[in-house]
Coordinates of N, CA and C in Angstrom, one line a residue:
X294 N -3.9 -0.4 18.0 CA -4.9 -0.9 17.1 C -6.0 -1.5 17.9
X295 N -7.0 -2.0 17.0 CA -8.5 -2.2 18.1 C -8.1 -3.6 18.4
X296 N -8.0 -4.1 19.7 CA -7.6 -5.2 20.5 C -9.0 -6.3 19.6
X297 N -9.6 -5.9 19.0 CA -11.3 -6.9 18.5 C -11.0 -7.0 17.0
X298 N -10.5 -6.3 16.8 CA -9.9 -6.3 14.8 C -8.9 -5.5 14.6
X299 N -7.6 -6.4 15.3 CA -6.1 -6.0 14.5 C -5.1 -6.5 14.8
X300 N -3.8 -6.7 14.2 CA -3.1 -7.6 14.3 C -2.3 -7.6 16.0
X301 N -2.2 -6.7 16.5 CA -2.2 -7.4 17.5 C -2.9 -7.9 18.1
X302 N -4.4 -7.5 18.0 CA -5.2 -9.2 18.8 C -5.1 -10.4 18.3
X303 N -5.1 -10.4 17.1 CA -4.6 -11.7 16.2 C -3.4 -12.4 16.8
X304 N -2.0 -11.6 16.9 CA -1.3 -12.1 17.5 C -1.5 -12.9 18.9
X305 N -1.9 -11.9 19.8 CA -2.3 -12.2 21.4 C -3.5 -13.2 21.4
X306 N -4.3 -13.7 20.4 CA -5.1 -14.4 20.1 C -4.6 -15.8 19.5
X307 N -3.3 -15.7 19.1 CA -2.5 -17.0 18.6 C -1.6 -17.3 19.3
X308 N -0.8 -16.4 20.0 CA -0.1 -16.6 21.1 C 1.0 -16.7 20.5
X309 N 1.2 -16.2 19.4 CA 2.6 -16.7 18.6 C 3.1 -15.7 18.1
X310 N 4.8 -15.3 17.2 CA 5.1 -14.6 16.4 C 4.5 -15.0 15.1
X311 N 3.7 -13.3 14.5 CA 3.3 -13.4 13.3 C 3.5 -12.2 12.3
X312 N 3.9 -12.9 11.0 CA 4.7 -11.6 10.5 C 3.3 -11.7 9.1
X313 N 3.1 -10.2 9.1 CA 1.8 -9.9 8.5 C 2.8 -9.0 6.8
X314 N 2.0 -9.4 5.8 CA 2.8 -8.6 4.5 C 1.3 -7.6 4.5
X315 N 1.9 -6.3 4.1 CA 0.4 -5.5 3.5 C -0.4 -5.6 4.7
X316 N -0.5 -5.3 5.8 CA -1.4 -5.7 6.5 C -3.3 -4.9 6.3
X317 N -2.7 -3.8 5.2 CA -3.7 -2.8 5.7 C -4.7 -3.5 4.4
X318 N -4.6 -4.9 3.6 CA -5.5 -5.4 3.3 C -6.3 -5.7 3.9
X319 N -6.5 -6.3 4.7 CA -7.6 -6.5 5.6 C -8.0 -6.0 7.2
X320 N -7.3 -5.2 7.5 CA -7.3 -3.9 8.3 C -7.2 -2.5 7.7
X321 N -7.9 -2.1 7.3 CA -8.2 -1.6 6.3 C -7.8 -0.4 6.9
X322 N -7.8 0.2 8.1 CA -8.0 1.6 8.7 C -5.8 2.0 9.0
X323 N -5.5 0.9 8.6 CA -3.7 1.1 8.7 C -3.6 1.8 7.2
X324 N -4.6 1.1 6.0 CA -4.2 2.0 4.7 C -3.7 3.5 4.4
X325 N -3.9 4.5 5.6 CA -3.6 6.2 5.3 C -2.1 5.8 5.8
X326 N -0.9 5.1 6.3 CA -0.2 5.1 6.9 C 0.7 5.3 5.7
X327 N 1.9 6.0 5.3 CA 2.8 6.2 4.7 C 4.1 6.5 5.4
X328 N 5.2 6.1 4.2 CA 5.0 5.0 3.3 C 3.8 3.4 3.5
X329 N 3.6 3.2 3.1 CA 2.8 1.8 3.7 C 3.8 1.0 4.1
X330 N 3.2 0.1 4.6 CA 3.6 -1.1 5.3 C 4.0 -2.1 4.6
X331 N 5.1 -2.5 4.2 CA 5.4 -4.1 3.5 C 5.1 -5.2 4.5
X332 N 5.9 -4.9 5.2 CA 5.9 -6.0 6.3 C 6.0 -5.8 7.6
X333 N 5.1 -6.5 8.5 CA 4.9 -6.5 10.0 C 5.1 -7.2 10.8
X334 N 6.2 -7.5 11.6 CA 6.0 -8.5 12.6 C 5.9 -8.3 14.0
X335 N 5.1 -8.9 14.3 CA 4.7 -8.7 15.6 C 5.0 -9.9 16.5
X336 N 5.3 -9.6 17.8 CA 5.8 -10.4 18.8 C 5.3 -10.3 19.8
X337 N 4.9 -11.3 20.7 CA 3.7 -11.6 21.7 C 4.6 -10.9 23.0
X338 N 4.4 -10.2 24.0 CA 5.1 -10.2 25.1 C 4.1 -10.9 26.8
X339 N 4.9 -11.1 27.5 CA 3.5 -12.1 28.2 C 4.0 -11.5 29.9
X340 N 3.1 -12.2 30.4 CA 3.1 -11.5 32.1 C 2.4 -12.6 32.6
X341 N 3.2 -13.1 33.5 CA 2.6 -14.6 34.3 C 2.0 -15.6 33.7
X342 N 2.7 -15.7 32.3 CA 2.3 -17.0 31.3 C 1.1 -16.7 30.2
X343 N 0.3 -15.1 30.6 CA -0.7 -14.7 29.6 C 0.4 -13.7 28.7
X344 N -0.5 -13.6 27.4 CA -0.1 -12.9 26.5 C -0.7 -10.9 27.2
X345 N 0.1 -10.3 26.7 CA -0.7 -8.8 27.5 C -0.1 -8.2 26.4
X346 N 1.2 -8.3 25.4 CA 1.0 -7.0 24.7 C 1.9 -7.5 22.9
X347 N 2.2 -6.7 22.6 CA 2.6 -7.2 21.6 C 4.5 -6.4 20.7
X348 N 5.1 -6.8 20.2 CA 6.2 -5.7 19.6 C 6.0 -5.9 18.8
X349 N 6.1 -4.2 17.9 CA 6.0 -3.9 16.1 C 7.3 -3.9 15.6
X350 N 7.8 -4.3 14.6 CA 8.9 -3.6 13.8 C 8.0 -4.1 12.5
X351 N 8.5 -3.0 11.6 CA 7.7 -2.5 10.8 C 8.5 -2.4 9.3
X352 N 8.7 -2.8 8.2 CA 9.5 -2.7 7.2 C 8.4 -1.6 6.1
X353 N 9.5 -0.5 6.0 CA 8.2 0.5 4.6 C 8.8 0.2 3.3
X354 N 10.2 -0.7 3.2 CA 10.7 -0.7 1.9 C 10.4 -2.1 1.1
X355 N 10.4 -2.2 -0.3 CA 10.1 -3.2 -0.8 C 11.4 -4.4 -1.0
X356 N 12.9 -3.1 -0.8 CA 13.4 -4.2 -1.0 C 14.1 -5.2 0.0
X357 N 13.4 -4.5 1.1 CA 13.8 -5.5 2.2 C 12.9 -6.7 2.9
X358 N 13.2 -7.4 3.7 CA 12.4 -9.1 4.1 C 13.0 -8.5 5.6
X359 N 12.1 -9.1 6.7 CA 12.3 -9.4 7.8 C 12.9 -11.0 7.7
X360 N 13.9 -11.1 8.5 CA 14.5 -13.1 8.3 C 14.4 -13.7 9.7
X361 N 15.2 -14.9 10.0 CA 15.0 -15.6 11.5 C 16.0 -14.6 12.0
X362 N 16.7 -13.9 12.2 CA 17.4 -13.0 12.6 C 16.7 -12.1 13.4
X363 N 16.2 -11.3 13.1 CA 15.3 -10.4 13.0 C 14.5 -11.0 14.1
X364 N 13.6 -12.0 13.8 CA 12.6 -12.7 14.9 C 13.7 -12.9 16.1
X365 N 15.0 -13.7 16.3 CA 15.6 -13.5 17.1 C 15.0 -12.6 18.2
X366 N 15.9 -11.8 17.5 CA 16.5 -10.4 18.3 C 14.9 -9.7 18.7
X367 N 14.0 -9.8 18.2 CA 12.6 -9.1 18.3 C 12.1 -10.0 19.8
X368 N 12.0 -11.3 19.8 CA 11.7 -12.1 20.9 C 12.7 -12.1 21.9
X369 N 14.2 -11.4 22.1 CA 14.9 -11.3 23.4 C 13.9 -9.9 23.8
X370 N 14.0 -8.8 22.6 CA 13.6 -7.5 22.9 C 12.4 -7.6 23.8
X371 N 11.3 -8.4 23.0 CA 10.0 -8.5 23.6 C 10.1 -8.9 25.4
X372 N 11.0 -9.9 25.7 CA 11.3 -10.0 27.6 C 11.3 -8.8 28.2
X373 N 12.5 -7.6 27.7 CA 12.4 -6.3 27.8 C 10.9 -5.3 28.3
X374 N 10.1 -5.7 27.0 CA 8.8 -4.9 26.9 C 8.0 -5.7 27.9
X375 N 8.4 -7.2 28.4 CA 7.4 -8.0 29.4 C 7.6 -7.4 31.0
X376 N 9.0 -7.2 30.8 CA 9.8 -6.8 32.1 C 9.4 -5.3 32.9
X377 N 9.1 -4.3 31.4 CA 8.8 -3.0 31.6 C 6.9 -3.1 31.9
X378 N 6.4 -4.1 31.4 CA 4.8 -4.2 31.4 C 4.8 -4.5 32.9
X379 N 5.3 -4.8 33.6 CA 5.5 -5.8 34.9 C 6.1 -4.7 36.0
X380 N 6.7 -3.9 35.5 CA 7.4 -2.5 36.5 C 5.9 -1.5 36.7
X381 N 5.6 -1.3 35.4 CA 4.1 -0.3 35.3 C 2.8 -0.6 36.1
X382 N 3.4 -2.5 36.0 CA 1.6 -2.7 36.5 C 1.9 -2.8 37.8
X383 N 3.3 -2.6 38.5 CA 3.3 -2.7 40.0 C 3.4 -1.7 40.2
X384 N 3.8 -0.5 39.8 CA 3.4 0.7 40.5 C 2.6 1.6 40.3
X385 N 1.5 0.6 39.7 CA 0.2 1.2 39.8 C 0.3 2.6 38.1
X386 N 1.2 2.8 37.1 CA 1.0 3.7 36.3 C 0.6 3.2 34.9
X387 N 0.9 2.0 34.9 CA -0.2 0.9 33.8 C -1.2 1.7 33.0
X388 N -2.5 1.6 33.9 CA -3.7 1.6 33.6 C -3.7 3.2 33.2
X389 N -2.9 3.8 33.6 CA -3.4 5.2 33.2 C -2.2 5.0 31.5
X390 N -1.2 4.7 31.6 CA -0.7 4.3 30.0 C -1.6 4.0 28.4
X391 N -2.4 2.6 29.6 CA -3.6 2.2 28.3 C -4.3 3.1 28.0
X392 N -4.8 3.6 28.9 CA -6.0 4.7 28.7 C -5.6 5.7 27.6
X393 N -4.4 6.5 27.5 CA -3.8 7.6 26.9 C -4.0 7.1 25.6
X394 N -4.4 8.7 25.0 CA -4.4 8.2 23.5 C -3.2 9.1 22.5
X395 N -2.8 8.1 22.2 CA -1.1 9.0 21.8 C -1.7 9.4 20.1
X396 N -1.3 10.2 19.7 CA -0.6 10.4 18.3 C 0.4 11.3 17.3
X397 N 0.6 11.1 16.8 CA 1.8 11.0 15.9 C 1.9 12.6 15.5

């Protein structure tokens, strides 16, 4: 998503875990996604004390809740994702990762 308007800049901009309901009310450009989105949380991953990226898990059903559980296990996962951001940026294959435009 656009690092200037969306929830992971928001996140990496609060520096904190933030769990978003509906996000694509006010991100508007997530709305085509199906099922839609109930709930999003996102988790900050960091590299030398700065924030650099963020973890999605993603709920499409209504009758389920993300809980402290959940955030747990998402913030060990996230060290993981800091660990792997930190392998890429030393051998130099990083920058060509961001660049790539993936889709679905």
């Amino acid at each position: 998503t656009p690092r200037e308007f969306g929830p992971c800049g928001t996140v990496l901009d609060r520096e904190s875990v933030l769990l978003f309901l509906h996000p694509e009310r006010h991100f508007t450009y997530l709305a085509p996604i199906q099922p839609p989105l109930e709930e999003v949380l996102l988790i900050p991953f960091y590299m030398e004390g700065k924030p650099v990226g963020t973890l999605w898990a993603v709920i499409h059903s209504k009758d389920r809740k993300f809980d402290g559980e959940h955030r747990r296990l998402l913030t060990s996962l996230s060290a993981f994702a800091a660990s792997a951001y930190r392998v890429f940026a030393a051998n130099g294959t990083l920058k060509p990762l961001l660049k790539r435009k993936f889709t679905a």
